[in-house]
mmCIF file of C-alpha atoms and ligand atoms in Angstrom:
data_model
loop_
_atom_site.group_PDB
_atom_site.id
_atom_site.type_symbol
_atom_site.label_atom_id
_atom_site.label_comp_id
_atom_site.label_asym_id
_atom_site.label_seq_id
_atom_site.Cartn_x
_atom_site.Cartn_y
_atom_site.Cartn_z
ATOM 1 C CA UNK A 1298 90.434 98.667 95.042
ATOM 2 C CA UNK A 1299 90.780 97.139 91.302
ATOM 3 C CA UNK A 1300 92.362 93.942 91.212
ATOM 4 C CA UNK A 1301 96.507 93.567 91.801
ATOM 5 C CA UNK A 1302 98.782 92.836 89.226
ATOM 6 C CA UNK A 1303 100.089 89.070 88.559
ATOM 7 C CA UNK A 1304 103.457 88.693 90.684
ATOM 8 C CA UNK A 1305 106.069 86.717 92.078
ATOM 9 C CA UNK A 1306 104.945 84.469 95.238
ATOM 10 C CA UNK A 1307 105.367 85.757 98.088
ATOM 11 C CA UNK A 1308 108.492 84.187 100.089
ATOM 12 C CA UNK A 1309 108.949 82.733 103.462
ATOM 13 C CA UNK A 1310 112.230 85.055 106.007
ATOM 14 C CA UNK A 1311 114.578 83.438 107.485
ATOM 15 C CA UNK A 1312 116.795 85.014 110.330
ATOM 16 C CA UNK A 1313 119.092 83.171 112.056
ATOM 17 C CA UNK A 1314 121.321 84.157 115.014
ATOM 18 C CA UNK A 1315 121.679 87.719 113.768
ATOM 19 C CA UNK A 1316 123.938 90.387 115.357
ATOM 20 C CA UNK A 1317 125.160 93.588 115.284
ATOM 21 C CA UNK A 1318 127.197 95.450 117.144
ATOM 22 C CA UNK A 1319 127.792 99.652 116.335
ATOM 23 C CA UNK A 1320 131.455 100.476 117.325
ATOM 24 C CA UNK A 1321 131.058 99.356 121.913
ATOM 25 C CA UNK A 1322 128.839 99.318 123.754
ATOM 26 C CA UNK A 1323 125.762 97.026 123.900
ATOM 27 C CA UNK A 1324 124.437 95.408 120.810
ATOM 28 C CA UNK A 1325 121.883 96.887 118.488
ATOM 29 C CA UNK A 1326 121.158 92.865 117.833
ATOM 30 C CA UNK A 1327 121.563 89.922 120.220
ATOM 31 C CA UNK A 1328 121.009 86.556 118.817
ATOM 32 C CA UNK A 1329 118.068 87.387 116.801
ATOM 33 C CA UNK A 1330 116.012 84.386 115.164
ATOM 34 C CA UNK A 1331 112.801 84.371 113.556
ATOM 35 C CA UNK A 1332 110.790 82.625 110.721
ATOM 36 C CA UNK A 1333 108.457 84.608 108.779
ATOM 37 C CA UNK A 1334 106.115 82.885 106.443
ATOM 38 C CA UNK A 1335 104.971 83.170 102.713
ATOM 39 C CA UNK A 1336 102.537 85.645 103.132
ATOM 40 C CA UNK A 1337 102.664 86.501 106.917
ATOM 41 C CA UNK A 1338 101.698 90.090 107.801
ATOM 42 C CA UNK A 1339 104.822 90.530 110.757
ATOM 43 C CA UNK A 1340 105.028 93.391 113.032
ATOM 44 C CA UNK A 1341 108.198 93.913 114.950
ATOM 45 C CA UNK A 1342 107.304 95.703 118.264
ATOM 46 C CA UNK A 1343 109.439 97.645 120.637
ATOM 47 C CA UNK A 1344 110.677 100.743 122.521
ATOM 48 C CA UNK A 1345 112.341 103.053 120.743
ATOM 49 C CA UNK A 1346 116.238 101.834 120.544
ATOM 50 C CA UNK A 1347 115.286 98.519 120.961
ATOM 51 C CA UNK A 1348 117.052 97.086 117.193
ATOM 52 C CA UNK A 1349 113.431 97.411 114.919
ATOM 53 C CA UNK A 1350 114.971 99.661 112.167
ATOM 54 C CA UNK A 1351 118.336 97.664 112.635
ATOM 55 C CA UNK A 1352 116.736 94.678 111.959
ATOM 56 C CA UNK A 1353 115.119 95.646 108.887
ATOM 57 C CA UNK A 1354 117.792 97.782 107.490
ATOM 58 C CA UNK A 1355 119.474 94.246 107.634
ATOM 59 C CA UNK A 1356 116.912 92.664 105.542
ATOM 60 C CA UNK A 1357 117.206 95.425 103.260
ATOM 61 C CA UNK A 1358 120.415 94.891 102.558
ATOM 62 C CA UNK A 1359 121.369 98.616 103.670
ATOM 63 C CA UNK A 1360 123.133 96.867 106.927
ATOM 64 C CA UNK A 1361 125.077 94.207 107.514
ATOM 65 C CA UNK A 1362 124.977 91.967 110.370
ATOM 66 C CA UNK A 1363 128.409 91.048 112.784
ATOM 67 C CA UNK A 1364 127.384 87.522 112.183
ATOM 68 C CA UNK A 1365 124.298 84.953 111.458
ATOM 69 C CA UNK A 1366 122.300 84.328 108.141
ATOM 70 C CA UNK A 1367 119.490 85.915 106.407
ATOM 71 C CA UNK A 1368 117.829 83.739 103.641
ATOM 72 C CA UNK A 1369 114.980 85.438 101.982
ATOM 73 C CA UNK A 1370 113.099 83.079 100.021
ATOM 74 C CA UNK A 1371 115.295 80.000 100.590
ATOM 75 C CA UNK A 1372 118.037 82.308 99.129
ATOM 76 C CA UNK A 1373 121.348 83.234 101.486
ATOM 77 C CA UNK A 1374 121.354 87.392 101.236
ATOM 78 C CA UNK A 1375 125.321 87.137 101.647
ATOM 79 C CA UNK A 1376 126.868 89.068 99.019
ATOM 80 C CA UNK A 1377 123.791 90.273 97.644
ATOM 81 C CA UNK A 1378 122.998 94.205 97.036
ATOM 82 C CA UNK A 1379 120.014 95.397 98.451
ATOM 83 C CA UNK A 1380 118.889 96.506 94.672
ATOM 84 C CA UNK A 1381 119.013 92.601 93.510
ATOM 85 C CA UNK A 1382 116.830 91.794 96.743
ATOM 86 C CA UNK A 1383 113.743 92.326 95.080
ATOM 87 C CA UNK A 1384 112.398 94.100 98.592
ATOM 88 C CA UNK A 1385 109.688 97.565 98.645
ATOM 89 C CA UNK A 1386 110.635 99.603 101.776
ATOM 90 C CA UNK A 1387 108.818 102.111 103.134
ATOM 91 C CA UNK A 1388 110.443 104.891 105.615
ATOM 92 C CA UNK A 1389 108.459 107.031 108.728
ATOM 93 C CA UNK A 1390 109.812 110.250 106.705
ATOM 94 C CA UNK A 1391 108.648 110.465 103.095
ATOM 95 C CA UNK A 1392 111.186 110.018 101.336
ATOM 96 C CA UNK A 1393 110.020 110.752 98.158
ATOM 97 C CA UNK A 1394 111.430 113.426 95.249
ATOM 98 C CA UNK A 1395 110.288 116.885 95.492
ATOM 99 C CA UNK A 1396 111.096 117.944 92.272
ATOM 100 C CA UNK A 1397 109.387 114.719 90.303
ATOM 101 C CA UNK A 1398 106.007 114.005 89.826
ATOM 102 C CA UNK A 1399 103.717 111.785 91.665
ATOM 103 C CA UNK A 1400 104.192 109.561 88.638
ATOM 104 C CA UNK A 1401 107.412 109.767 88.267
ATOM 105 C CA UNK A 1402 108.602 109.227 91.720
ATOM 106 C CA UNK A 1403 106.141 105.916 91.451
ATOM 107 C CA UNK A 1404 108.051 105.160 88.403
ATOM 108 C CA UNK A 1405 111.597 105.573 89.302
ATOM 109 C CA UNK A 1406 112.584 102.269 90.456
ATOM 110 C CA UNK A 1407 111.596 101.189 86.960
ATOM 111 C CA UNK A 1408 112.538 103.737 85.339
ATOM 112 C CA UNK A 1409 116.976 103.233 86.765
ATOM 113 C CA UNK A 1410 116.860 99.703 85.654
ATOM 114 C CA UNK A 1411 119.338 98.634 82.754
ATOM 115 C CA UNK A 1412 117.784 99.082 79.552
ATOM 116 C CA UNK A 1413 116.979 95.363 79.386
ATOM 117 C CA UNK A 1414 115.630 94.942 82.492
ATOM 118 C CA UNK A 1415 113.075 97.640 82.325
ATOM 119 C CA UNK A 1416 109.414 97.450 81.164
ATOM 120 C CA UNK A 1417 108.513 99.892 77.685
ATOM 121 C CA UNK A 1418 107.848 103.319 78.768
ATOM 122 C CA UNK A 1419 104.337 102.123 78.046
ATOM 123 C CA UNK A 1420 104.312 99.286 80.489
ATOM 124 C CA UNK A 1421 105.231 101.463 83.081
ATOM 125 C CA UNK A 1422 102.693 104.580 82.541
ATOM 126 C CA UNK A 1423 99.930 101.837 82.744
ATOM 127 C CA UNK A 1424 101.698 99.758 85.752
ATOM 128 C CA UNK A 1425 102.078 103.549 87.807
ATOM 129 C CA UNK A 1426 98.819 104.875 86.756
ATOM 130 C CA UNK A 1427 97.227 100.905 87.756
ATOM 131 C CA UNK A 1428 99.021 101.048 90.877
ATOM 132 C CA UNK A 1429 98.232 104.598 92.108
ATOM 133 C CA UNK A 1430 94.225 103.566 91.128
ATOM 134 C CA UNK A 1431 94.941 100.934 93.664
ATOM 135 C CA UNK A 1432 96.225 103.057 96.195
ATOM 136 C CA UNK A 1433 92.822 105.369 95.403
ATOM 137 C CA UNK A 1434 95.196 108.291 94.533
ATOM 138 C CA UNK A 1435 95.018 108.020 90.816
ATOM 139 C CA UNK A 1436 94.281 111.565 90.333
ATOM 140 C CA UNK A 1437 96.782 112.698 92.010
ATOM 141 C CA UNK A 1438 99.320 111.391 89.337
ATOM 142 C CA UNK A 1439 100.548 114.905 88.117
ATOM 143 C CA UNK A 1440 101.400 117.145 91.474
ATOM 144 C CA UNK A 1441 104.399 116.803 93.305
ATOM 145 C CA UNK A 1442 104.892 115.682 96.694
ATOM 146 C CA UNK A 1443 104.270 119.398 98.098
ATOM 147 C CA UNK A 1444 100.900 119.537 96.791
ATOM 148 C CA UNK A 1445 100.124 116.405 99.061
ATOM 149 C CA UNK A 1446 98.651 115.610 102.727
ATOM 150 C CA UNK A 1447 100.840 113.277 104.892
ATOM 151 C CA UNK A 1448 98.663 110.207 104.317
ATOM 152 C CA UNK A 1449 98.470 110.575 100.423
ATOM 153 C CA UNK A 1450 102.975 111.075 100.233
ATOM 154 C CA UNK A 1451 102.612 107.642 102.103
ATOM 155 C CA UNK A 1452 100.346 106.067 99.897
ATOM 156 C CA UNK A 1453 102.531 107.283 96.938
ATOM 157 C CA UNK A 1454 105.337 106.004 99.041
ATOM 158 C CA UNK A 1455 103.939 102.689 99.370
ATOM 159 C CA UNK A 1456 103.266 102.562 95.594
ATOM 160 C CA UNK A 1457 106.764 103.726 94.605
ATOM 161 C CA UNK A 1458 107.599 100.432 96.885
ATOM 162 C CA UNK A 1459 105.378 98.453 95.498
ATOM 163 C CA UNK A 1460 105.957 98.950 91.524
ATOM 164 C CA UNK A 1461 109.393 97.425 91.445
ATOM 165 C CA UNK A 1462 106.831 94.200 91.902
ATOM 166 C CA UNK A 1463 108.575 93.212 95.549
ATOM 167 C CA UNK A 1464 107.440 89.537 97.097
ATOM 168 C CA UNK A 1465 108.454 91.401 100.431
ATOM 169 C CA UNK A 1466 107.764 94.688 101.617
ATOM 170 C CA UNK A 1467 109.330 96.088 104.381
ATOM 171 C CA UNK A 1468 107.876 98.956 106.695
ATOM 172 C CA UNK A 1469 109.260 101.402 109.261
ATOM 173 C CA UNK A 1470 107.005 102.804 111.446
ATOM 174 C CA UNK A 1471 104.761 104.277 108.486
ATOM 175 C CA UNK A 1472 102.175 105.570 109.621
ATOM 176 C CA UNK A 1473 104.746 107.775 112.292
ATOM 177 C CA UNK A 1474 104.547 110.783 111.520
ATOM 178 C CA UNK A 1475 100.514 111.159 110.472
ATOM 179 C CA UNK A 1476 97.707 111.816 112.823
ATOM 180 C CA UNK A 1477 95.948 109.662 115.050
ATOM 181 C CA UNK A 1478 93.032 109.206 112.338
ATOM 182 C CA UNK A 1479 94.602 108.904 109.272
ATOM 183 C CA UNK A 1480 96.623 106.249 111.076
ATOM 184 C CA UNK A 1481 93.616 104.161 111.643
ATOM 185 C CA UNK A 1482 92.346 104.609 108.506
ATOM 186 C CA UNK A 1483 95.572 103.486 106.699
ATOM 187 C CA UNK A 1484 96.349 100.427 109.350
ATOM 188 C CA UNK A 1485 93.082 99.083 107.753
ATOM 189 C CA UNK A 1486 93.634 99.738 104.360
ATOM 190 C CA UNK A 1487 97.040 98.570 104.538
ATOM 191 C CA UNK A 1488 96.390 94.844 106.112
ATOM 192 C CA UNK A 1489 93.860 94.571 103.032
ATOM 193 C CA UNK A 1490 96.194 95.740 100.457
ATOM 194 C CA UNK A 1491 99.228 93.186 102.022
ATOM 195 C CA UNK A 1492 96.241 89.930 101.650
ATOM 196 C CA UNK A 1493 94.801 91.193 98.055
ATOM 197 C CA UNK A 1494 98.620 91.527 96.805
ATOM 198 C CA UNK A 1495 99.666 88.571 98.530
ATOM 199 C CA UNK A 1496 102.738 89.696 99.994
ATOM 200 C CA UNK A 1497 105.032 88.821 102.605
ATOM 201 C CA UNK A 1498 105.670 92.045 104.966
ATOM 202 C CA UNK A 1499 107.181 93.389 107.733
ATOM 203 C CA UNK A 1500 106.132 95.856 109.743
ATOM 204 C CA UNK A 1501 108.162 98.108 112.329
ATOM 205 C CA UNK A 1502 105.750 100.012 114.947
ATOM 206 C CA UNK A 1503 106.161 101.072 118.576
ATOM 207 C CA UNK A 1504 102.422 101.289 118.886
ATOM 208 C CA UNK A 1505 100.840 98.136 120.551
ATOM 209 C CA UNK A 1506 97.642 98.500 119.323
ATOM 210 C CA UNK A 1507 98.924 99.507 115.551
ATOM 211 C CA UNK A 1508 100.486 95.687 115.631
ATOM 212 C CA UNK A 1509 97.554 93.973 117.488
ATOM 213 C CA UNK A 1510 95.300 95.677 115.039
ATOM 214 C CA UNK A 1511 97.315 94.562 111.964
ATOM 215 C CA UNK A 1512 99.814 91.666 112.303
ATOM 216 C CA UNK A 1513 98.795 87.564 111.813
ATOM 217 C CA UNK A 1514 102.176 87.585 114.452
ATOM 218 C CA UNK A 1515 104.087 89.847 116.570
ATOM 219 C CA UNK A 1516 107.978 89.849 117.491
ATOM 220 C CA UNK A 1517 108.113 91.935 120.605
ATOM 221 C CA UNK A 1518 111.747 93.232 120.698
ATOM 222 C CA UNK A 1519 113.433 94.525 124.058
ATOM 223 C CA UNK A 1520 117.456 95.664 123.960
ATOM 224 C CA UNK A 1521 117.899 93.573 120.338
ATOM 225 C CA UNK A 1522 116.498 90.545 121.940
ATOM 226 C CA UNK A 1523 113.350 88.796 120.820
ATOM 227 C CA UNK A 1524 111.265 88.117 123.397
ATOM 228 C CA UNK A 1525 108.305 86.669 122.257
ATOM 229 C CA UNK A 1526 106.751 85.977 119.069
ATOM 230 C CA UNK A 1527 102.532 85.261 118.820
ATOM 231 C CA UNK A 1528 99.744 85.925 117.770
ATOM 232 C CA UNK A 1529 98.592 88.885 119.244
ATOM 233 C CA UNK A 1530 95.834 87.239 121.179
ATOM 234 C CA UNK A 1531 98.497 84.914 122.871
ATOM 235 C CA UNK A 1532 100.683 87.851 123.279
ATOM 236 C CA UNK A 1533 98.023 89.265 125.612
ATOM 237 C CA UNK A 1534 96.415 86.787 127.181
ATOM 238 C CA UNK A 1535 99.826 84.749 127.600
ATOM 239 C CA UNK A 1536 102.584 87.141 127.449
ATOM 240 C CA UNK A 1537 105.863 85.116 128.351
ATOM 241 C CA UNK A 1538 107.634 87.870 130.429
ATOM 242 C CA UNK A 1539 107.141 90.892 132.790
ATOM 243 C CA UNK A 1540 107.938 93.584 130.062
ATOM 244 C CA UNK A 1541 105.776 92.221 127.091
ATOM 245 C CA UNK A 1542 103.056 91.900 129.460
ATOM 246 C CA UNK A 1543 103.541 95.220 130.325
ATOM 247 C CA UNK A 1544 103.847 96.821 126.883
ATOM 248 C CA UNK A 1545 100.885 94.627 125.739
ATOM 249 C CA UNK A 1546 98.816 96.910 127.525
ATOM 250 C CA UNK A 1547 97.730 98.182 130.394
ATOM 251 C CA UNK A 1548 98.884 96.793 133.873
ATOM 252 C CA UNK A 1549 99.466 96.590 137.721
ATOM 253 C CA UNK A 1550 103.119 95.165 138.797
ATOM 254 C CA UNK A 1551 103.488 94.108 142.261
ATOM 255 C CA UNK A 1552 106.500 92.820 143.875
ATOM 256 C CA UNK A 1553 106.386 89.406 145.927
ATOM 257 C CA UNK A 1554 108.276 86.799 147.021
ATOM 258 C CA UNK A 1555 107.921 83.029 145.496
ATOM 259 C CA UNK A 1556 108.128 79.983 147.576
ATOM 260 C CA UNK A 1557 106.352 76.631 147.699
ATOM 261 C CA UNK A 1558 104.629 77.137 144.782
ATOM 262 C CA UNK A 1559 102.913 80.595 146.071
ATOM 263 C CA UNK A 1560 103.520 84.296 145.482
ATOM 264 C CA UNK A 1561 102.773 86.392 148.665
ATOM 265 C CA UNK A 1562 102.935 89.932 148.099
ATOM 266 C CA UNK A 1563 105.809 92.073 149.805
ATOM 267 C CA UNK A 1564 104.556 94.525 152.503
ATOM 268 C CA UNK A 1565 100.867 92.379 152.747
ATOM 269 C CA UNK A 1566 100.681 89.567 154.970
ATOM 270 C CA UNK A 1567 96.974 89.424 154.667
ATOM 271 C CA UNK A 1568 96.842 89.170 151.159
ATOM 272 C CA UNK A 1569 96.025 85.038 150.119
ATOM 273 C CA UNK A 1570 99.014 83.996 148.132
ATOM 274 C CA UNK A 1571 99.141 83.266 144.340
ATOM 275 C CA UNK A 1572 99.529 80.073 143.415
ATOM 276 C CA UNK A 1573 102.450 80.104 140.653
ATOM 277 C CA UNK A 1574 104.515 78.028 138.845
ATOM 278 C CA UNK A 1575 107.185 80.131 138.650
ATOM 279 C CA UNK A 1576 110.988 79.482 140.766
ATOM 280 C CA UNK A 1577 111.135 80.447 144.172
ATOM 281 C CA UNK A 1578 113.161 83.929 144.707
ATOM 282 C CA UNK A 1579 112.092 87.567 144.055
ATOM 283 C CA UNK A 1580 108.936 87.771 141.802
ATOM 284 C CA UNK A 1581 106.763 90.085 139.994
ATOM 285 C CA UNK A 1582 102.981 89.415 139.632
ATOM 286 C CA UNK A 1583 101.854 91.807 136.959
ATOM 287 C CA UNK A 1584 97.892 91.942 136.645
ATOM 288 C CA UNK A 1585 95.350 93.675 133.893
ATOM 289 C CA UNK A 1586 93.252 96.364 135.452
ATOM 290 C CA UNK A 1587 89.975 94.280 134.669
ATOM 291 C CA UNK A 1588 91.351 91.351 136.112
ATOM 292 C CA UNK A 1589 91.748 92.894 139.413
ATOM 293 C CA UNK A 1590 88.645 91.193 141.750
ATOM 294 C CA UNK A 1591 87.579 93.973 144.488
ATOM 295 C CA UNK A 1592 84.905 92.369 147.334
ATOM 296 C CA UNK A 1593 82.936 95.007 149.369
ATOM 297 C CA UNK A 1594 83.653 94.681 153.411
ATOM 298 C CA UNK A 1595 86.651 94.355 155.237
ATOM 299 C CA UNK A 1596 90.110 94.107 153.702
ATOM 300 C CA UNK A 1597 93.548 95.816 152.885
ATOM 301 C CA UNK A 1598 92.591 98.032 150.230
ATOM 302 C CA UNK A 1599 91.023 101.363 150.513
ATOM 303 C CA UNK A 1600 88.622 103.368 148.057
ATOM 304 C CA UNK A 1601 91.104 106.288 147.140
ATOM 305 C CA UNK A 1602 88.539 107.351 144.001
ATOM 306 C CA UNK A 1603 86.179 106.482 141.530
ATOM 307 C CA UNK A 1604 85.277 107.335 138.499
ATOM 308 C CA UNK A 1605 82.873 106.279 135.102
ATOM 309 C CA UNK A 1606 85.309 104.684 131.943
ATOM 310 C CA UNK A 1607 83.137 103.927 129.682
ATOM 311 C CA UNK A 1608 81.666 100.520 130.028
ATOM 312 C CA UNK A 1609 83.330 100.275 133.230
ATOM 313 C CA UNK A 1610 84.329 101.512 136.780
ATOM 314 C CA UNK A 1611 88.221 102.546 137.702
ATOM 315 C CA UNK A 1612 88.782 102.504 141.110
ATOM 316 C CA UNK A 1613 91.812 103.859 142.396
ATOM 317 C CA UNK A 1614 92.551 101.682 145.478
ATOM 318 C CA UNK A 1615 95.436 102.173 147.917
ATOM 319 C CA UNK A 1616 97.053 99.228 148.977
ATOM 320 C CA UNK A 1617 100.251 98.821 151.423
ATOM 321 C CA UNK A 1618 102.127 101.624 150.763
ATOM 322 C CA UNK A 1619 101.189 101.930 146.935
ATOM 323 C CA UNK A 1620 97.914 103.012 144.413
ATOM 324 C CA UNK A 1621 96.696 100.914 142.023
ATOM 325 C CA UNK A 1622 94.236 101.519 139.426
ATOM 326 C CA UNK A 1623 91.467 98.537 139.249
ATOM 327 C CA UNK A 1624 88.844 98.414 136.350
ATOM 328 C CA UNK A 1625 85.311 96.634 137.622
ATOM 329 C CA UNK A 1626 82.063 96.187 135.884
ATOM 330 C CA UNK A 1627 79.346 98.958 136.286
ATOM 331 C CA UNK A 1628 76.922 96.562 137.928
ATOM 332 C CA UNK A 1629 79.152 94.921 139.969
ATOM 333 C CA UNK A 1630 79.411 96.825 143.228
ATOM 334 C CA UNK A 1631 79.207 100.643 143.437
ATOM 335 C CA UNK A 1632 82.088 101.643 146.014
ATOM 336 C CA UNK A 1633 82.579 105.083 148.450
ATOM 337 C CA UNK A 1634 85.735 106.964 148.495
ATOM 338 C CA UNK A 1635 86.886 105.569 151.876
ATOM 339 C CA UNK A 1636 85.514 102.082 152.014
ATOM 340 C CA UNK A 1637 87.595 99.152 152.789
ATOM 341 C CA UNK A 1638 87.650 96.379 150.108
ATOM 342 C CA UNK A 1639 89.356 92.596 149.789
ATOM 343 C CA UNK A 1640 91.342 92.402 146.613
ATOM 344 C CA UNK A 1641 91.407 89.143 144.583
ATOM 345 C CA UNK A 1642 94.556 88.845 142.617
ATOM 346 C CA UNK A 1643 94.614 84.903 141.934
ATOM 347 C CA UNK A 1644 94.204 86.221 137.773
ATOM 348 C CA UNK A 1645 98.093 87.952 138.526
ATOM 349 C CA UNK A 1646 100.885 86.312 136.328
ATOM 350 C CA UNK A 1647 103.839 85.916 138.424
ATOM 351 C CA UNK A 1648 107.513 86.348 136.582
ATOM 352 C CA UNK A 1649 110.846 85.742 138.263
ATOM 353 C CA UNK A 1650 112.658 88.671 138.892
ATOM 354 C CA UNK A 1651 116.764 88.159 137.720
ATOM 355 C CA UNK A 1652 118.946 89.187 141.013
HETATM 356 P P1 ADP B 1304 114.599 101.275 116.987
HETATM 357 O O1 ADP B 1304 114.334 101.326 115.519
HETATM 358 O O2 ADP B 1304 113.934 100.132 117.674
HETATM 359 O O3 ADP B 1304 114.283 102.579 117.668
HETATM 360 P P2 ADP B 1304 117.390 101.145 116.191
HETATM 361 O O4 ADP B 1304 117.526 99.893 115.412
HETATM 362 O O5 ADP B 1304 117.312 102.405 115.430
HETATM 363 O O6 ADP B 1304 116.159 101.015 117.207
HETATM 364 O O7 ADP B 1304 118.603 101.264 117.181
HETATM 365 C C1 ADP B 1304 119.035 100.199 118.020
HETATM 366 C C2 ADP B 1304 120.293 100.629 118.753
HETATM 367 O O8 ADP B 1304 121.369 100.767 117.835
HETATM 368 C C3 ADP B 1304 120.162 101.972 119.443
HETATM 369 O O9 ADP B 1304 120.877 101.923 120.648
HETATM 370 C C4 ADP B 1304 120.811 102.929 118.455
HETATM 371 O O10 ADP B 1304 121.340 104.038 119.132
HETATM 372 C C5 ADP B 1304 121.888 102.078 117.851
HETATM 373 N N1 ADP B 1304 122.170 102.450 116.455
HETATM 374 C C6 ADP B 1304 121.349 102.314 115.402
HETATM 375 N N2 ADP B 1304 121.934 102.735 114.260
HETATM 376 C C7 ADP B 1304 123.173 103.158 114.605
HETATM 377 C C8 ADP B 1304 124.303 103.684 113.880
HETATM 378 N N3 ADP B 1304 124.242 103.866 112.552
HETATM 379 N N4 ADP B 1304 125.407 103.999 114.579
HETATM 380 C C9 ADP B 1304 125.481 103.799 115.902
HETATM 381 N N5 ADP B 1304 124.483 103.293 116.653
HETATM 382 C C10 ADP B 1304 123.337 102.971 116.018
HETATM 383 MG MG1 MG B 1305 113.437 102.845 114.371
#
């Protein structure tokens, strides 16, 4: 990549109490807050129908919320049109002209400006021509969108975004509709792009590992409701609720029963208890696969199969009246289909369960 042209800094996000409600029903948005920072790479992370493309439709300025604030560099966004917003926004479906150019699809959010807002028809051959260089699709300046793969209509997406000189670019789920390998390839390319430009961006995906891979921070949303925002190595190791723990990868839910400060598992008196902070009632403990400690002799689990993954061993064990999938090193212990095993669970995270 050449180097980026000068531009505005990029801007902090401010979203305060934010929601929406479509006709009844339960809200799209529930109380939504977040701070994004100058220069943060965001991803907002959820199930589909969860309030992602909500959300940023209402930065956009193609929404409006029921109630709350938006301020988008210091700046309330109340009462102002999503053209004077100064945002680049980038749709799953390309969403680009079929009948225009490469060039001039980059060029058109120049190119409706008021006569004396917009660059010389000059300036904005050499800004398009700069920026599609950038997005290594220069030579592609002349076809049309027809004559394109999926990956190169989002890059000229992404520079049609980015030419109106945005401090924040918006993204819904981008990468959606391309194959698993271009996707890679452009999560990478993307993330270097957002810290050479130095822009401020969000970035919608239902794909854990697409945000992990890409964000500084990531606001998991659930039913319009944030429900954690992290890094993604605290989202992992420290997720702050059954369901992000859950969607943060893979992982074994068991139901117990809290009291005096210990989980015991329902159905398994044998099993030692978990010591846990959390408030006595119905519980969850929710565990990683790897975290899972199996011990060779007697105990309530049983060997139901085994097989190689990769570096390590999955062991389906049955325990109580239910399977559970348990990932162990290779050296470790080598176990028979039929063998009884102890089960270690003290790594589980134990949530409250709402009655
Ligand atoms: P996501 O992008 O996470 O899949 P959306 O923001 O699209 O979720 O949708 C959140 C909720 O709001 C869903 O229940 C969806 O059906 C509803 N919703 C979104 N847009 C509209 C609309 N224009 N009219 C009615 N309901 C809508
Ligand atoms: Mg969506």
């Amino acid at each position: 990549m050449t180097g980026p042209a000068p531009r505005a800094p990029a801007v902090p996000v401010e979203i305060r109490d934010i929601r929406k409600r479509f006709g009844g029903g339960t809200p799209a948005l529930d109380a939504v807050t977040l701070s994004i920072r100058p220069g943060e790479f965001l991803a907002l992370l959820g199930p589909s129908g969860s309030g992602k493309t909500t959300l940023l439709r209402i930065l956009a300025g193609l929404e409006f919320a029921d109630s709350g604030a938006l301020l988008i560099g210091g700046r309330s966004m109340r009462n102002v049109p999503a053209r004077e917003r100064g945002i680049g926004f980038v749709f799953q479906q390309y969403a680009l002209f079929r009948h225009m150019s490469v060039g001039r699809n980059v060029a058109f959010g120049l190119d409706v400006r008021p006569r004396s807002a917009r660059p010389a028809a000059a300036e904005i051959r050499r800004r398009v021509q700069a920026l599609l260089d950038l997005m290594e699709i220069g030579h592609l300046i002349d076809r049309y969108p027809d004559q394109l793969s999926g990956g190169q209509r989002q890059r000229v997406a992404l520079a049609r975004a980015l030419a109106i000189e945005p401090s924040l670019l918006l993204l819904d789920e981008p990468f959606g509709a391309l194959d698993a390998k271009v996707r890679k390839s452009l999560r990478i390319w993307l993330r270097k792009l957002h810290d050479q430009m130095g822009l401020t961006s969000v970035f919608v995906t239902h794909d854990q590992a697409e945000a992990m891979e890409m964000a500084d921070r990531i606001a998991v949303l659930r039913d319009g409701r944030i429900e954690q925002v992290d890094t993604p190595a605290t989202l992992y190791a420290e997720p702050a609720s059954a369901f992000v723990h859950d969607f943060m990868g893979e992982s074994v839910s068991l139901p117990c029963t809290v009291r005096d400060g210990a989980a015991s598992v329902d159905g398994l008196a044998d099993m030692p208890p978990i010591p846990t902070d959390c408030r006595p009632g119905p519980a969850v403990a929710v565990v990683r696969p790897h975290e899972i400690g199996l011990r060779p002799g007697p105990g309530p689990a049983r060997v139901l199969a085994c097989q190689i993954a990769g570096p390590m061993r999955r062991v389906l064990i049955g325990l109580g009246a239910h399977e559970y999938d348990v990932l162990v090193a290779l050296d470790a212990w080598s176990p028979g289909v039929g063998d009884n095993c102890g089960v270690d669970l003290s790594r589980a995270r134990v949530y409250p369960v709402s009655q």
